[in-house]
PDB file of C-alpha atoms in Angstrom:
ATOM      1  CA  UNK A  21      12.173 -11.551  -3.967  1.00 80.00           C
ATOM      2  CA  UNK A  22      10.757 -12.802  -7.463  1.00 81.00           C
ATOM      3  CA  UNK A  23       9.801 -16.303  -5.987  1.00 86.00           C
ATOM      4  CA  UNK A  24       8.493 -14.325  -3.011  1.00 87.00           C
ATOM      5  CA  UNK A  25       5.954 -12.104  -5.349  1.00 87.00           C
ATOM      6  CA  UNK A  26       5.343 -15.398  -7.343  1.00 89.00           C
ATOM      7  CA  UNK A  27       4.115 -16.950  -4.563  1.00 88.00           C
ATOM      8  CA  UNK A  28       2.011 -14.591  -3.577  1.00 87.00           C
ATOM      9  CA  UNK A  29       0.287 -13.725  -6.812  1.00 87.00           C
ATOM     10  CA  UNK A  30      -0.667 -18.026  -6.921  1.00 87.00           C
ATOM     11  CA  UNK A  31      -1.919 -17.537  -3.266  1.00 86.00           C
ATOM     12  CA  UNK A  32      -4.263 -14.687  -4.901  1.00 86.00           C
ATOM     13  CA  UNK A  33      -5.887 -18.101  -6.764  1.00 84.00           C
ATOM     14  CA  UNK A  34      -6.431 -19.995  -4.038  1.00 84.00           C
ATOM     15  CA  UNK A  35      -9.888 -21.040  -3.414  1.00 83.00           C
ATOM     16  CA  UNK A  36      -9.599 -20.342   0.523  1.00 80.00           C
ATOM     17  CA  UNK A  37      -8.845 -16.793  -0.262  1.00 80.00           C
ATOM     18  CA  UNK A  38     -11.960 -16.372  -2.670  1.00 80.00           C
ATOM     19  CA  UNK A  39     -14.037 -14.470  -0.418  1.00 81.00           C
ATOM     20  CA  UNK A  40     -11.565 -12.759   1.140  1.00 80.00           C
ATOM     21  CA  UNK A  41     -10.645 -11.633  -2.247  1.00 79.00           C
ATOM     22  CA  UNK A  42     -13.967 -10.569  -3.655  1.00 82.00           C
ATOM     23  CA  UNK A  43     -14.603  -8.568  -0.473  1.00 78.00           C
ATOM     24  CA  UNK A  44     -11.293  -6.622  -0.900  1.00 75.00           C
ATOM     25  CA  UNK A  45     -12.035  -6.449  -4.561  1.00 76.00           C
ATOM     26  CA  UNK A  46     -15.513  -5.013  -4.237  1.00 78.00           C
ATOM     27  CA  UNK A  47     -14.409  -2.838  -2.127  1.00 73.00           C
ATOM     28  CA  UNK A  48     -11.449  -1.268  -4.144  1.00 70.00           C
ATOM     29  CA  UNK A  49     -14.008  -0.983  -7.025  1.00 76.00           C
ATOM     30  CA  UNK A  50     -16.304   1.000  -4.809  1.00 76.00           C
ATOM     31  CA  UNK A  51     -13.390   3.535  -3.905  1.00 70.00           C
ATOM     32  CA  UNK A  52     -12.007   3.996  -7.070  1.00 68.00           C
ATOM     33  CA  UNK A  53     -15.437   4.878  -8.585  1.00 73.00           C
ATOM     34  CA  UNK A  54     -16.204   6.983  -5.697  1.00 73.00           C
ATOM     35  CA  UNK A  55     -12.858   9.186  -6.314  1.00 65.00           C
ATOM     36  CA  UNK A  56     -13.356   9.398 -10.225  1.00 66.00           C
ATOM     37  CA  UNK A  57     -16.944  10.708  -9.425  1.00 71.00           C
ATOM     38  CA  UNK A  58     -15.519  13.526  -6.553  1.00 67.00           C
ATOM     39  CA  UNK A  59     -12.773  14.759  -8.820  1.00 60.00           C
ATOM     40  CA  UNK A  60     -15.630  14.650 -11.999  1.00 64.00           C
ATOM     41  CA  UNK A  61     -17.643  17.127  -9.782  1.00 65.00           C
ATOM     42  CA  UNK A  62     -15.054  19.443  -8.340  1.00 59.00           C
ATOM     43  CA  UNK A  63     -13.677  20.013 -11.783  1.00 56.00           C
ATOM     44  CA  UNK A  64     -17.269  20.602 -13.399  1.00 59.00           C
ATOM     45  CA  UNK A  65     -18.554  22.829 -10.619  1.00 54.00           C
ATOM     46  CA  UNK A  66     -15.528  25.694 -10.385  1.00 49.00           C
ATOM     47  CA  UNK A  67     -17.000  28.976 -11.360  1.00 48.00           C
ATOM     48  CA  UNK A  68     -15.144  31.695 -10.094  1.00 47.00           C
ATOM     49  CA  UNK A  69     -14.877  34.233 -12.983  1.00 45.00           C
ATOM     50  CA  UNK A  70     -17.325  35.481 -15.851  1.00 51.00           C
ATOM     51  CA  UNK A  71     -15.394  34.564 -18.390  1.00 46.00           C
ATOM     52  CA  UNK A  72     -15.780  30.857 -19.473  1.00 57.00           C
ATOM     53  CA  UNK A  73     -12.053  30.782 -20.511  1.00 56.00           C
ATOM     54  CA  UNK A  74     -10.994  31.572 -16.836  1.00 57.00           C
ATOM     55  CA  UNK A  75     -12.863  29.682 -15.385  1.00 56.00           C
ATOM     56  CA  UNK A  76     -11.772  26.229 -17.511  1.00 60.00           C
ATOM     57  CA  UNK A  77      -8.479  27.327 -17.008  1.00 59.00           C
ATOM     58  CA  UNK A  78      -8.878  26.883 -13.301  1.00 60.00           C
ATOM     59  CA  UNK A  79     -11.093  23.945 -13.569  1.00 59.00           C
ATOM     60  CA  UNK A  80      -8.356  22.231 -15.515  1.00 61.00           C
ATOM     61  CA  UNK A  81      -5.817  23.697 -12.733  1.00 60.00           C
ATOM     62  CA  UNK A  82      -7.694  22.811 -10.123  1.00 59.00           C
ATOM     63  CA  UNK A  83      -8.378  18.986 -11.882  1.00 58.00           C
ATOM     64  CA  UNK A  84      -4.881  18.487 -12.477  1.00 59.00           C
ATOM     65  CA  UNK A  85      -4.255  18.678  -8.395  1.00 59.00           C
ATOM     66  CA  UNK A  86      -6.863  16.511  -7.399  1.00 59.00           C
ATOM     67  CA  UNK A  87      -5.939  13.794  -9.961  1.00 60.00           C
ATOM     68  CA  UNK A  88      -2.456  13.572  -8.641  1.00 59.00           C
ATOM     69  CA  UNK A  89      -3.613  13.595  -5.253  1.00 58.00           C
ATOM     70  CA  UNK A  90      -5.966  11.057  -5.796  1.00 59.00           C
ATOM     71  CA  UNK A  91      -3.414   9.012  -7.428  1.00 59.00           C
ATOM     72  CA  UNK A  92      -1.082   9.518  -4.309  1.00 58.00           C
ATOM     73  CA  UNK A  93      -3.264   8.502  -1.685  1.00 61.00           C
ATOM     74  CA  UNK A  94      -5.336   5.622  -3.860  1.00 64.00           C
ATOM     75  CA  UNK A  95      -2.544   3.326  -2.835  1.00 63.00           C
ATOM     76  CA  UNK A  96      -2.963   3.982   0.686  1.00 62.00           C
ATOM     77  CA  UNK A  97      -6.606   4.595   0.593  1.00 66.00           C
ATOM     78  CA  UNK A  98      -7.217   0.762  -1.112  1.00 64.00           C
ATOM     79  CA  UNK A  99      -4.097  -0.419   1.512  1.00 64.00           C
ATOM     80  CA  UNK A 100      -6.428   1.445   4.618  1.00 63.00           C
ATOM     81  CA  UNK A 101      -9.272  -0.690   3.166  1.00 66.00           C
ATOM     82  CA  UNK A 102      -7.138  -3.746   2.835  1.00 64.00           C
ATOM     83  CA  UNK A 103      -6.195  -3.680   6.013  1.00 65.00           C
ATOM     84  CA  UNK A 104     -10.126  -4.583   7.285  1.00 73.00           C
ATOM     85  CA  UNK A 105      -9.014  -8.161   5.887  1.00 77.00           C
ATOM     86  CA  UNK A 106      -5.052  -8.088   6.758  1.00 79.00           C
ATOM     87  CA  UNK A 107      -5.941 -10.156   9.642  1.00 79.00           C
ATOM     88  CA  UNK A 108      -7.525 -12.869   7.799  1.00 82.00           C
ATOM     89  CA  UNK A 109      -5.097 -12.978   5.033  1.00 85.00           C
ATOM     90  CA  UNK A 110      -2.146 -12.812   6.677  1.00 86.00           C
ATOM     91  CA  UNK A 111      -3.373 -15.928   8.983  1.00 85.00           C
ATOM     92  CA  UNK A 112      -4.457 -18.547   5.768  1.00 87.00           C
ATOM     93  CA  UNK A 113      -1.224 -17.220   4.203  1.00 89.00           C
ATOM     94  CA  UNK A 114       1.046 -18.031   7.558  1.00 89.00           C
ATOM     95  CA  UNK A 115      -1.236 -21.361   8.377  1.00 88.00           C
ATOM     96  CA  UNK A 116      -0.922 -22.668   4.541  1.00 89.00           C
ATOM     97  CA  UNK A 117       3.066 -21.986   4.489  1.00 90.00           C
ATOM     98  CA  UNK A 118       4.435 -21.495   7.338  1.00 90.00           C
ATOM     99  CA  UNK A 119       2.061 -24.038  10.239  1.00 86.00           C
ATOM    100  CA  UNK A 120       4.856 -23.780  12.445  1.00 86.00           C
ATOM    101  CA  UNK A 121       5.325 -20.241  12.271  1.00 84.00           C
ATOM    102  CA  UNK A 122       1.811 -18.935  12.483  1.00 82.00           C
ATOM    103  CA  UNK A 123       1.458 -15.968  14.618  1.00 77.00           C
ATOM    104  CA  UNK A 124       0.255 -15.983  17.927  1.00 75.00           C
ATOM    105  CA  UNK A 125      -1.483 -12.087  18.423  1.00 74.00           C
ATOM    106  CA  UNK A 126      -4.541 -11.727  16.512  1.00 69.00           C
ATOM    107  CA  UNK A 127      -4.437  -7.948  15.151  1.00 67.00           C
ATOM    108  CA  UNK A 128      -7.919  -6.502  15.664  1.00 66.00           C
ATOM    109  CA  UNK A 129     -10.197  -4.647  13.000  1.00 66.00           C
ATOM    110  CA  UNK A 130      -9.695  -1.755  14.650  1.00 70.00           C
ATOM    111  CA  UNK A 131      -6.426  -1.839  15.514  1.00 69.00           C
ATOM    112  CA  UNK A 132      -5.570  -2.562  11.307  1.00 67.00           C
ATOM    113  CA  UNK A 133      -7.886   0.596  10.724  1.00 68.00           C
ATOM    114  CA  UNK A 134      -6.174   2.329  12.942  1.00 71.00           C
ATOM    115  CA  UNK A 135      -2.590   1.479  11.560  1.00 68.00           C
ATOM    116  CA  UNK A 136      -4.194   2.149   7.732  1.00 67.00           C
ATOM    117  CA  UNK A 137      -5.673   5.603   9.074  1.00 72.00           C
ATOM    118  CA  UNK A 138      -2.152   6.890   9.971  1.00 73.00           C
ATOM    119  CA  UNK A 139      -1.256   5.938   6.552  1.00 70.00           C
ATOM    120  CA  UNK A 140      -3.702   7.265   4.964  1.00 70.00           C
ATOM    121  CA  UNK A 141      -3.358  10.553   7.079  1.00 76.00           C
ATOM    122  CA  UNK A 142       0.496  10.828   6.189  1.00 76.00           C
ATOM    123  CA  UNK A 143      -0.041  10.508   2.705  1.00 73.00           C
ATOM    124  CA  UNK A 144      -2.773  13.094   2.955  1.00 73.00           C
ATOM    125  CA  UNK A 145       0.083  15.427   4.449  1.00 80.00           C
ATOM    126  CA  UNK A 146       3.171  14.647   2.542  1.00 78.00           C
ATOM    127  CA  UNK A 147       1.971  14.398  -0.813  1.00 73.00           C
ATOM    128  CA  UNK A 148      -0.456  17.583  -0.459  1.00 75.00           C
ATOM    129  CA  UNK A 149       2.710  19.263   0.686  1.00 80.00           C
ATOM    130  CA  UNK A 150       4.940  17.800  -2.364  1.00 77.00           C
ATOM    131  CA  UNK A 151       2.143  18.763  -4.894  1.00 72.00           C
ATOM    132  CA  UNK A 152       3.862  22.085  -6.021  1.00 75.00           C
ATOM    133  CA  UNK A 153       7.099  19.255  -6.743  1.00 73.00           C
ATOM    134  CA  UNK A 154       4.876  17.237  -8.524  1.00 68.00           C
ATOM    135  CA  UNK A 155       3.658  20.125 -10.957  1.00 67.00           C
ATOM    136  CA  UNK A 156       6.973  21.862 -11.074  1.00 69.00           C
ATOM    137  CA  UNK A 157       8.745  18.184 -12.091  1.00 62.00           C
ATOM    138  CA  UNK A 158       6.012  18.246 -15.087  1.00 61.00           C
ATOM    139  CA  UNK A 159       9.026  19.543 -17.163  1.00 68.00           C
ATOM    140  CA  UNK A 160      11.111  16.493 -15.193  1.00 69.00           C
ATOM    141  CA  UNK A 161       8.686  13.697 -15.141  1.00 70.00           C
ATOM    142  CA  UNK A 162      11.400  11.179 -14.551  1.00 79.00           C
ATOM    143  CA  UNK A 163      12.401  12.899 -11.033  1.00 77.00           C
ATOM    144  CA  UNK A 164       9.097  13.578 -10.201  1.00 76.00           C
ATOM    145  CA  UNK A 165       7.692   9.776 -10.682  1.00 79.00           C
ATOM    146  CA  UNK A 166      11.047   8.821  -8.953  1.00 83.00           C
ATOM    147  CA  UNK A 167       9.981  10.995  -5.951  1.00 81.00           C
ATOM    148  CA  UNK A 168       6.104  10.131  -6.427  1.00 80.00           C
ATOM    149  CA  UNK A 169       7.005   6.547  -6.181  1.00 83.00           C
ATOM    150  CA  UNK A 170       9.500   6.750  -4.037  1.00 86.00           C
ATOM    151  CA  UNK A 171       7.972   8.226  -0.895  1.00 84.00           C
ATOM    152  CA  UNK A 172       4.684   6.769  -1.253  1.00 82.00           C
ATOM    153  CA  UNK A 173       5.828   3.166  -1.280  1.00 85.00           C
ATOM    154  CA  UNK A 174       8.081   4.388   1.649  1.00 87.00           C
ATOM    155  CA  UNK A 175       5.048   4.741   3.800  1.00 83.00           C
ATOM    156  CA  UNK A 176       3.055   2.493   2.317  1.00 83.00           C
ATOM    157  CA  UNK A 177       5.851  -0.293   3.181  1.00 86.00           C
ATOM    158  CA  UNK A 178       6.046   1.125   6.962  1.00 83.00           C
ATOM    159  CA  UNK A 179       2.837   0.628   8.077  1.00 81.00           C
ATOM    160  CA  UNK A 180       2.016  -2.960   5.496  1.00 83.00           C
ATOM    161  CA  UNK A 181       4.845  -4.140   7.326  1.00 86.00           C
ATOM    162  CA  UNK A 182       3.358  -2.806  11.094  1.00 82.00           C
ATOM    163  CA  UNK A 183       0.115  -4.780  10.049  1.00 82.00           C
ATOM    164  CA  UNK A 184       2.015  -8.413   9.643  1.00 85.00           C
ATOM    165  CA  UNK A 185       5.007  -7.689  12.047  1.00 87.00           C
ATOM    166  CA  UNK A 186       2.087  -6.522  15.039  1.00 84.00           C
ATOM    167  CA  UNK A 187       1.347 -10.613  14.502  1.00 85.00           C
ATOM    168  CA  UNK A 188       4.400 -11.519  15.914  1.00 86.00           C
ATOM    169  CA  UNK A 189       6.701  -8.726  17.412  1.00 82.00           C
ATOM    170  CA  UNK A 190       6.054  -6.419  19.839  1.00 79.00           C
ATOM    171  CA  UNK A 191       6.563  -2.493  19.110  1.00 74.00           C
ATOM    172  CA  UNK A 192      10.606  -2.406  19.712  1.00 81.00           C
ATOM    173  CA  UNK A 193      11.325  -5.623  18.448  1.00 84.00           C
ATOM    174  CA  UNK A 194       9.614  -4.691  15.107  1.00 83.00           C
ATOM    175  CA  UNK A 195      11.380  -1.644  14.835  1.00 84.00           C
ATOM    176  CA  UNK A 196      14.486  -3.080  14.932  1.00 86.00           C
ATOM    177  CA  UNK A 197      13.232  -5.632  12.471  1.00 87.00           C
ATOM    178  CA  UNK A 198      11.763  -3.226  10.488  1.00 87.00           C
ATOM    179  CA  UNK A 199      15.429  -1.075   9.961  1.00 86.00           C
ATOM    180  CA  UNK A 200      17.667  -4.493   9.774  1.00 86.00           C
ATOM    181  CA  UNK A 201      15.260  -5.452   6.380  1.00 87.00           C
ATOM    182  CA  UNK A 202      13.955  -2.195   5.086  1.00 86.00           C
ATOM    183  CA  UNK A 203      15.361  -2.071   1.946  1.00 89.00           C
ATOM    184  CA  UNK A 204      13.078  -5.007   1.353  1.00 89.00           C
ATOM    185  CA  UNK A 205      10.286  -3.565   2.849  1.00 89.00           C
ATOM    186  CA  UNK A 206      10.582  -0.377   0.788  1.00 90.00           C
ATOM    187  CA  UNK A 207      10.716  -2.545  -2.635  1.00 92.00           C
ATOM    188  CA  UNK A 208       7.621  -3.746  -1.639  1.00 90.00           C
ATOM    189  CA  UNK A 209       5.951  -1.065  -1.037  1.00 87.00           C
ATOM    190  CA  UNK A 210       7.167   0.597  -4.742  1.00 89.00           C
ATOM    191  CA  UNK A 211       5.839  -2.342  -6.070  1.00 90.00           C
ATOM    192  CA  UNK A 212       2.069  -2.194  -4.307  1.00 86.00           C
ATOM    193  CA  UNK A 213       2.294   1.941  -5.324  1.00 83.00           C
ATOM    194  CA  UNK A 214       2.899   1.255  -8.944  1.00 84.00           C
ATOM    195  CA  UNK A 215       0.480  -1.673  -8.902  1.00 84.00           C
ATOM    196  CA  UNK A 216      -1.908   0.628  -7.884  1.00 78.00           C
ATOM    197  CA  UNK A 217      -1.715   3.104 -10.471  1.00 76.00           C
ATOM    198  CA  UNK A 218      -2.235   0.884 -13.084  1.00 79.00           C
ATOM    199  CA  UNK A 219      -5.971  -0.015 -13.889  1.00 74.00           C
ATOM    200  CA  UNK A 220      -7.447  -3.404 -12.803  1.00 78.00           C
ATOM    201  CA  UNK A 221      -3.995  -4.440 -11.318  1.00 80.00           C
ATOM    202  CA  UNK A 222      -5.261  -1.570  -8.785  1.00 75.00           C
ATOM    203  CA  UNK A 223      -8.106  -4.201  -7.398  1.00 77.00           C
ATOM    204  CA  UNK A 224      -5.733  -6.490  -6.156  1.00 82.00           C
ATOM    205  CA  UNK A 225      -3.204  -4.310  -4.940  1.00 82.00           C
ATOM    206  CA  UNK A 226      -4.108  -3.858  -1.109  1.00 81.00           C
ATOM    207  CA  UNK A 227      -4.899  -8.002  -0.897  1.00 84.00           C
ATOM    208  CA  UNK A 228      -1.378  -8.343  -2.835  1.00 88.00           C
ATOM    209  CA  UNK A 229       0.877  -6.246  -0.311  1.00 87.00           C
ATOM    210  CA  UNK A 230      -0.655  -7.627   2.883  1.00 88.00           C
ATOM    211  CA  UNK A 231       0.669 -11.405   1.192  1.00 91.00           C
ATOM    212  CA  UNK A 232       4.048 -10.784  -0.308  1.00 92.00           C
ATOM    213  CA  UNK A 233       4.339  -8.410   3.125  1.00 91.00           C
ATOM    214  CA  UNK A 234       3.612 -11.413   5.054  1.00 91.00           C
ATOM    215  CA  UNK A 235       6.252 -13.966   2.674  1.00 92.00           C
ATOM    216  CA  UNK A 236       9.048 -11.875   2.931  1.00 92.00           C
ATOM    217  CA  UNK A 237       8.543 -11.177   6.877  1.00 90.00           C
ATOM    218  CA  UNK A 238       8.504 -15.086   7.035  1.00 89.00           C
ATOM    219  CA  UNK A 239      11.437 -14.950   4.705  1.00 90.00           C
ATOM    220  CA  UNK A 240      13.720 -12.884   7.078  1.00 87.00           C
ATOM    221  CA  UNK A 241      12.532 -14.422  10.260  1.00 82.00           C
ATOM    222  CA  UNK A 242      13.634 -17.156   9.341  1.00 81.00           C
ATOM    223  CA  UNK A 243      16.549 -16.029   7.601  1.00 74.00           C
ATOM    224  CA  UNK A 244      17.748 -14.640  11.475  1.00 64.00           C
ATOM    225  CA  UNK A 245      17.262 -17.768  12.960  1.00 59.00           C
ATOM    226  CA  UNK A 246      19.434 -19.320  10.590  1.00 47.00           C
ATOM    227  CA  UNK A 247      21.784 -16.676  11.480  1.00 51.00           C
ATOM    228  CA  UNK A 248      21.143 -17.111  14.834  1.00 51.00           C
ATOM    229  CA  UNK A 249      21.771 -20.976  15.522  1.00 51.00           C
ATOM    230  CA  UNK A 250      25.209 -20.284  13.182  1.00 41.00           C
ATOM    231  CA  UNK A 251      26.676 -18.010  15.652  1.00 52.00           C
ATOM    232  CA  UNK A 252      25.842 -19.682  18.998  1.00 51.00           C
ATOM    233  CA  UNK A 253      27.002 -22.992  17.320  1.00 53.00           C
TER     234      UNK A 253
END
């Protein structure tokens, strides 16, 4: 997995990928701005008491939801955003490593939207329904970042792996991929979720999934050939 994410992070440098990555980049830096700015205004504009004390006490309340929603669904937000590209990247990344292997159904803009909407949607869901957790595991912030992390990069890792799988497999065939390598898949995922938490790392993180996503498919494919020619030989 290490030479799998250091691969990927040199692929980041490559000169074919430039626009590619300044488009995905721009575009991350346009969302985050745009959710600092919404959560700025909903926690200046709550006035719902007389007294000024309430009513900070409520914007504060009220701000500390909306940041950690925000920070749930960012991930998937920048990954739903990614995904306009995932095409595109994930072909130079197969066609530059793997010519023999490139796959053969292109994966439509909308049809990547579509796939990063659901995402987006069931992070929406789950993680406004795991908020009270998330506050409550204030006074356990080591099982709350476990569970934070833990079910975000879970869906994340679902549908990054839907997006490069689609390329190749068709909808049983990467289901039962998906469950033979998952643990994989799921690491990934973690990884992209943390990445984007952190600042700057955060502009690179839906471009960065889609790639090491795309490796470590390769990876196992070809891992189950292997397999494969062992046991009819």
């Amino acid at each position: 997995m290490f030479k799998i994410i250091r691969t990927s992070a040199l692929d980041l440098l490559d000169p074919n990928m430039r626009i590619v990555f300044l488009k995905t980049v721009s575009i991350s830096i346009i969302v985050i701005l745009s959710v600092a700015m919404i959560i700025w205004g909903l926690f200046n504009s709550v006035q719902i008491f007389e007294l000024n004390f309430l009513n900070k006490l409520i914007s504060w309340a009220v701000g500390a939801i909306l940041f950690i929603t925000a920070s749930a669904v960012l991930g998937p937000l920048l990954a739903v955003l990614g995904s306009i590209y995932s095409e595109e990247i994930a072909h130079h990344v197969e066609k530059k490593h793997y010519p023999n292997r490139v796959g053969e159904r292109v994966v439509g803009v909308a049809e990547s939207i579509k796939t990063g909407g659901r995402l987006l949607l069931k992070s929406l869901i789950v993680n406004i329904l795991f908020t009270p957790i998330y506050i409550v595991g204030g006074f356990f912030p080591i099982i709350s970042i476990l569970i934070f992390f833990g079910v975000n990069g879970y869906l994340l890792s679902r549908e990054l792996f839907e997006i490069v799988a689609s390329r190749h497999l068709g909808g049983d065939d990467r289901v039962l991929f998906w469950k033979a390598n998952r643990k994989g898949s799921i690491f990934i995922g973690v990884l992209i979720i943390c990445l984007s938490t952190v600042p700057l790392l955060n502009l690179i993180s839906a471009m960065l999934g889609v790639i090491i996503t795309t490796h470590f498919f390769q990876y196992r494919m070809a891992a189950g050939r292997v397999q494969q020619r062992l046991s009819d030989g």
